[in-house]
PDB file of C-alpha atoms in Angstrom:
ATOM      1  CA  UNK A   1       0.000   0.000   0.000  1.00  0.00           C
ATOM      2  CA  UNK A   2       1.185   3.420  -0.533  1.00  0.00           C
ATOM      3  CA  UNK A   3       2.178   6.201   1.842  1.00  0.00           C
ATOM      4  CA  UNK A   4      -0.671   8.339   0.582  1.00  0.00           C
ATOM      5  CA  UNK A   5      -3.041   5.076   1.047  1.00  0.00           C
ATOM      6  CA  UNK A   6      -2.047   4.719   3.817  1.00  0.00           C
ATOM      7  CA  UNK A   7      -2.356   8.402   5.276  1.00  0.00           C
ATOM      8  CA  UNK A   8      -6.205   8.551   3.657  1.00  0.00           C
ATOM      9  CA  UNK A   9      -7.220   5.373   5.933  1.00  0.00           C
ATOM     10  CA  UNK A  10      -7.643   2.985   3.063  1.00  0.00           C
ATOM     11  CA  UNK A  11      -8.088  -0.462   4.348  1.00  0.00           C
ATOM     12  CA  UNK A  12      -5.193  -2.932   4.165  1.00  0.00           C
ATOM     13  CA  UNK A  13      -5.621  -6.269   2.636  1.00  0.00           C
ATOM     14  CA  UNK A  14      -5.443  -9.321   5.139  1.00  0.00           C
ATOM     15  CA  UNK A  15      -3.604 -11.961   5.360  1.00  0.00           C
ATOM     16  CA  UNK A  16      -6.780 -13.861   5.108  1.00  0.00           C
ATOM     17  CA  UNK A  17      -8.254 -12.713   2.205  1.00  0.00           C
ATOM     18  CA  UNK A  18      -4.851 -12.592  -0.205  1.00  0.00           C
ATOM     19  CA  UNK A  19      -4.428 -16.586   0.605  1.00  0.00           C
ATOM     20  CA  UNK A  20      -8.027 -16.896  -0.235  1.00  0.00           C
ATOM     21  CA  UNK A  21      -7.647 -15.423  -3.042  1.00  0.00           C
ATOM     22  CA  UNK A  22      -4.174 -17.953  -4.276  1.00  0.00           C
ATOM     23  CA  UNK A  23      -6.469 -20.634  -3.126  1.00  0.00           C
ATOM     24  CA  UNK A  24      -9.680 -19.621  -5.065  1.00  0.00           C
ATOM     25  CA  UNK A  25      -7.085 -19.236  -7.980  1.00  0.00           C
ATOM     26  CA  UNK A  26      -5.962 -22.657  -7.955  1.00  0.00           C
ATOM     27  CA  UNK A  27      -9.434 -24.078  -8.434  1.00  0.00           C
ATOM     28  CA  UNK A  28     -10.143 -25.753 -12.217  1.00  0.00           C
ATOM     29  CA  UNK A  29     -13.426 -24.125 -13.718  1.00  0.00           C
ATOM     30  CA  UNK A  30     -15.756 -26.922 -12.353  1.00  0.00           C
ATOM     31  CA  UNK A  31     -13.492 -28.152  -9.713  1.00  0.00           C
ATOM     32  CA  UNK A  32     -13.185 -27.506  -6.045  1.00  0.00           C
ATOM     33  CA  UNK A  33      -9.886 -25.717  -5.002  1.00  0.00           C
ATOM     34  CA  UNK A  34      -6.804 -27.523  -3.253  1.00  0.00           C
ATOM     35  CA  UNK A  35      -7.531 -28.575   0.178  1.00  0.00           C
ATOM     36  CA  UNK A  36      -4.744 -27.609   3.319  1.00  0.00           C
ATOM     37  CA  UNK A  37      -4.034 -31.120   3.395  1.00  0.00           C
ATOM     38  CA  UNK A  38      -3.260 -30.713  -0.623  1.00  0.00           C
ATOM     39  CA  UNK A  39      -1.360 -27.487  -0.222  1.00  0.00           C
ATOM     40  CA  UNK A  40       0.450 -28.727   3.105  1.00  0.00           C
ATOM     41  CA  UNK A  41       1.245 -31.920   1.566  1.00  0.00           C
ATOM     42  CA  UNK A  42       2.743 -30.557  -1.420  1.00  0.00           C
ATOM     43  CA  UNK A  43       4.709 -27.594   0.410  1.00  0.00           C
ATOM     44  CA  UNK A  44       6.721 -30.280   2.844  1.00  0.00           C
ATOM     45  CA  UNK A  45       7.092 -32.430  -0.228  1.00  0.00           C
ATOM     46  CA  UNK A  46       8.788 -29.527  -1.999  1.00  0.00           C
ATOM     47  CA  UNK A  47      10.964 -28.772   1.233  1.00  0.00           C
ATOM     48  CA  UNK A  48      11.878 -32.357   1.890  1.00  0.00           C
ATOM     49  CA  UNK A  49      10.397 -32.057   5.222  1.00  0.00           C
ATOM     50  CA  UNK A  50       7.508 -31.073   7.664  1.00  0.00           C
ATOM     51  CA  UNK A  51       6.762 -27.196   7.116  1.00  0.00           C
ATOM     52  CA  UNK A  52       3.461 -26.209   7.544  1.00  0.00           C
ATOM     53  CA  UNK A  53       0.348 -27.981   8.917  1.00  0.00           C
ATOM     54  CA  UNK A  54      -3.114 -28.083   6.964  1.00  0.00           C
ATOM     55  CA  UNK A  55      -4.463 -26.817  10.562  1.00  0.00           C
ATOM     56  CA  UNK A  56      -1.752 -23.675  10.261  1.00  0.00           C
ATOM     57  CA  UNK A  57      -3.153 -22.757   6.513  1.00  0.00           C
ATOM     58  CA  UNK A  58      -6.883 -23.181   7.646  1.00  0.00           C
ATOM     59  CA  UNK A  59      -5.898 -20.326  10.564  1.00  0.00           C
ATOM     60  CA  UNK A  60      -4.024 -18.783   8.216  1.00  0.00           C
ATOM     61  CA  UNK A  61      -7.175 -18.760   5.885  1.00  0.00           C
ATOM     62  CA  UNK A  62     -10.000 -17.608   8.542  1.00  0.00           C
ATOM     63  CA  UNK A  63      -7.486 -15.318   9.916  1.00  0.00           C
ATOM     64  CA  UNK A  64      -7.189 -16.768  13.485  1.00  0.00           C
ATOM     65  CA  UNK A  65      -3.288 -16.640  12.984  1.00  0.00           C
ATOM     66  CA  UNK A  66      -2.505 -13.260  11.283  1.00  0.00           C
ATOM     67  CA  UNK A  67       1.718 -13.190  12.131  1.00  0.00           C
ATOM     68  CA  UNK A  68       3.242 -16.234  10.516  1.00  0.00           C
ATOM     69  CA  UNK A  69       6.858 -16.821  10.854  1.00  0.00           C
ATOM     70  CA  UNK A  70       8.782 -16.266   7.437  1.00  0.00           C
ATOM     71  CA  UNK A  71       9.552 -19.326   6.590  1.00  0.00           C
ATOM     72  CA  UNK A  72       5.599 -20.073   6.885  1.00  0.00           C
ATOM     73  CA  UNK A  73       5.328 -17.187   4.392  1.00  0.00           C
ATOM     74  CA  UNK A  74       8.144 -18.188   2.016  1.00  0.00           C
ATOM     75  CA  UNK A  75       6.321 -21.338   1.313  1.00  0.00           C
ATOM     76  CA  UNK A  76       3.557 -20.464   1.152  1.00  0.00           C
ATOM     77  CA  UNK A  77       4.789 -18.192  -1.885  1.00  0.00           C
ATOM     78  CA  UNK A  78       7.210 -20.888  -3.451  1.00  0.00           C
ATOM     79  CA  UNK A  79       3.628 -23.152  -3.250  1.00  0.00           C
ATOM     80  CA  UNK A  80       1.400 -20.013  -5.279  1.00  0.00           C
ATOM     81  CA  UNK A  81       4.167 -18.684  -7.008  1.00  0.00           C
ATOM     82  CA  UNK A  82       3.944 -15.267  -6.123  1.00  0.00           C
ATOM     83  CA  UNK A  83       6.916 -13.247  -4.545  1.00  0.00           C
ATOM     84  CA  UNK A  84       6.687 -13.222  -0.815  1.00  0.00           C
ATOM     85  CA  UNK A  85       6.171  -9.634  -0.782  1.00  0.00           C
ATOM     86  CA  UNK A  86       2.560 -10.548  -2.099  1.00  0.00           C
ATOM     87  CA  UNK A  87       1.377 -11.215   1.545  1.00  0.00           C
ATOM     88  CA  UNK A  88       3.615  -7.893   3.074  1.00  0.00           C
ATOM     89  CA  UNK A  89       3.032  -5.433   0.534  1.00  0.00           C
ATOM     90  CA  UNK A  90      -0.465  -4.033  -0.702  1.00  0.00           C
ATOM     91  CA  UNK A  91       0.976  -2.696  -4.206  1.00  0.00           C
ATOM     92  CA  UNK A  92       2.676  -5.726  -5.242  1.00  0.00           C
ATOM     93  CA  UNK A  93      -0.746  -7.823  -4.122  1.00  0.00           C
ATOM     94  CA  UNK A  94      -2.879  -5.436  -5.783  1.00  0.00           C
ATOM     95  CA  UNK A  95      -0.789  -5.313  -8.778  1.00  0.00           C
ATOM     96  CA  UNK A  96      -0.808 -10.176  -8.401  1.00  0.00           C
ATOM     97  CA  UNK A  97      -4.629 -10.051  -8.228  1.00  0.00           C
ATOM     98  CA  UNK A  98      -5.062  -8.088 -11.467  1.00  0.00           C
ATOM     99  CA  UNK A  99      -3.167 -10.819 -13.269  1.00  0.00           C
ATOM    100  CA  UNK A 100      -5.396 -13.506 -11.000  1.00  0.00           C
ATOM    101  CA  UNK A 101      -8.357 -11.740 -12.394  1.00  0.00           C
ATOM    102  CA  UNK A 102      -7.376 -12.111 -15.397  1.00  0.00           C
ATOM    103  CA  UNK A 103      -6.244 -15.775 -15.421  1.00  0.00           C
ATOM    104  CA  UNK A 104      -9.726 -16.398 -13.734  1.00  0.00           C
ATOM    105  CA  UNK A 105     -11.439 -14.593 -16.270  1.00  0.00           C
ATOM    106  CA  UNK A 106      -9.647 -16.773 -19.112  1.00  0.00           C
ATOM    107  CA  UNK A 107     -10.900 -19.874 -16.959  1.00  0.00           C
ATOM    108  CA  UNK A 108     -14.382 -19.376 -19.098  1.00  0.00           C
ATOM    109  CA  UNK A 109     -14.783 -20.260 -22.458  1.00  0.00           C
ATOM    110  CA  UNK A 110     -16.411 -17.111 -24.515  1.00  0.00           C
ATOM    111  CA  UNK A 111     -13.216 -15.294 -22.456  1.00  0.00           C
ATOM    112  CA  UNK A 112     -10.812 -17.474 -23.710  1.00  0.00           C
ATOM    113  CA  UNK A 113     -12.095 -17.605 -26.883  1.00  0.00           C
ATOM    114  CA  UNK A 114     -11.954 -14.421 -27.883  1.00  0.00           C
ATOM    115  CA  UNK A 115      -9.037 -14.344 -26.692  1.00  0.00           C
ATOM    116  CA  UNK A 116      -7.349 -16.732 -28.805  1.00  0.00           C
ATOM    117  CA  UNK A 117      -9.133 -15.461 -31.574  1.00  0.00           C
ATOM    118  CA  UNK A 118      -7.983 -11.845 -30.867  1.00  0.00           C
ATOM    119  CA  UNK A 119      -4.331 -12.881 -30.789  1.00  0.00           C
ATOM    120  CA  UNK A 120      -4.455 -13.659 -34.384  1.00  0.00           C
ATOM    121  CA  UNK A 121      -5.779 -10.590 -35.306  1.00  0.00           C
ATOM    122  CA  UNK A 122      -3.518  -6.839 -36.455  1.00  0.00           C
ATOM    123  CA  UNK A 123      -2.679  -4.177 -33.942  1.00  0.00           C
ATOM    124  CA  UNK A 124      -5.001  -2.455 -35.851  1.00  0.00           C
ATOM    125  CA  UNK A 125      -7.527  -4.618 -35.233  1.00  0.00           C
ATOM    126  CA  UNK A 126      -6.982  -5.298 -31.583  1.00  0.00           C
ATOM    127  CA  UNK A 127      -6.870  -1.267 -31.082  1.00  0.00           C
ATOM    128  CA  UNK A 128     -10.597  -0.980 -33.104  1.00  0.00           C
ATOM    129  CA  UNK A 129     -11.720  -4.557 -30.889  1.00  0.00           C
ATOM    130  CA  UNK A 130     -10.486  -2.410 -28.049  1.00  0.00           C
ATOM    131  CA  UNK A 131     -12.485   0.399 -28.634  1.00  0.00           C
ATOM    132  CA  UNK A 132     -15.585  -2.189 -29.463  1.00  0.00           C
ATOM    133  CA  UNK A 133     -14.686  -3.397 -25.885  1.00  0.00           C
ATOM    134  CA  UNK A 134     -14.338  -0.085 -24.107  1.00  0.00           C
ATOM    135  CA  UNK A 135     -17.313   1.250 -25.657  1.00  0.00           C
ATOM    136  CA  UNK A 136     -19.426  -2.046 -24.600  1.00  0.00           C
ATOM    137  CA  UNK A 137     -18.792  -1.686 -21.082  1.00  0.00           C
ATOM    138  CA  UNK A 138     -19.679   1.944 -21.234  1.00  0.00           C
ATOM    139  CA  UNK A 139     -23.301   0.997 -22.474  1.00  0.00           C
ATOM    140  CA  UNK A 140     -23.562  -1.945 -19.796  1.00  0.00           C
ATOM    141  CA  UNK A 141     -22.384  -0.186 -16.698  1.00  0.00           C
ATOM    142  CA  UNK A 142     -22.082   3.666 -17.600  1.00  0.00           C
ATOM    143  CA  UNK A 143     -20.478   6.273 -14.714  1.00  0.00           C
ATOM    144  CA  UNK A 144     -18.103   2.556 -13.609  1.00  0.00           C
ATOM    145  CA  UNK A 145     -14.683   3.318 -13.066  1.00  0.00           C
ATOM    146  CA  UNK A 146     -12.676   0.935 -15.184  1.00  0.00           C
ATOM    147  CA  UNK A 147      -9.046   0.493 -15.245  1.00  0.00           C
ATOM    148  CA  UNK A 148      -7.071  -1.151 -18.126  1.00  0.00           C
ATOM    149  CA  UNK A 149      -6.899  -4.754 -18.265  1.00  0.00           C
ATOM    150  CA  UNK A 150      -9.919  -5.158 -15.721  1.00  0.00           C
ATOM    151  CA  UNK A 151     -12.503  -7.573 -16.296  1.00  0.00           C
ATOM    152  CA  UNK A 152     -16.176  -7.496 -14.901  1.00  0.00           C
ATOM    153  CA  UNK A 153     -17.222 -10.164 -12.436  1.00  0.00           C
ATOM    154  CA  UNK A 154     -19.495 -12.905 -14.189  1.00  0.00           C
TER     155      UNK A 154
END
């Protein structure tokens, strides 16, 4: 989060609610997400011994435990992929979750589509489908902020 964020109040991102976000990522279209036992497993298989308890992530999760040691938070990172800085730093989470919304958005078929579909197309092209796009989302939800690269929940 930035210093000016910060100064204006704006609320800081949990713990909590950026794993549930990793988690939520990790889940197939029509499939449930990895389980703690799953993520655990996989994150003491990785480190070639016992790191982190499924118990520990579900805390972790609901946001009973809220200061994890760093070695907690390193693998949980290594597991996601995501620098560890992801679960210290609001800019670098806010700037993750943008690509998670997009990967989630490809998840669905029309999205990914079109998007395979657009990536054969001219830079001409993309900048008039762009405009098609832009102008679109005007009509369906006019006076919505919208940054680049945003997508609209489902």
């Amino acid at each position: 989060m930035t210093e000016p964020a910060r100064r204006s109040g704006a609320r800081r991102t949990t713990l909590a609610e950026k794993l549930d976000r990793l988690i939520t990522a990790l889940a197939p279209v029509d499939g449930a997400p990895p389980s703690y036992n799953e993520i655990a497993r996989a994150i003491d298989e990785a480190a070639g011994e016992r790191v982190i308890s499924p118990s520990y992530i579900w805390k972790l999760h609901k946001g009973e435990a809220t200061n994890p040691r760093v070695g907690h938070l390193e693998a949980l990172a290594t597991y996601f992929d995501v620098p560890v800085a992801y679960f210290l730093d609001d800019d670098v989470a806010s700037h993750i979750d943008e690509q998670l919304r997009l990967l989630d958005a490809l998840k669905t078929g029309a999205v990914r589509n079109l998007a395979l579909r657009a990536n054969e197309l001219s830079p001409e092209s993309l900048r008039a489908l762009n405009d098609m796009l832009e102008r679109l989302h005007t009509l369906e939800a006019p006076g919505e902020p919208r940054q680049s690269g945003q997508t609209r929940p489902a």
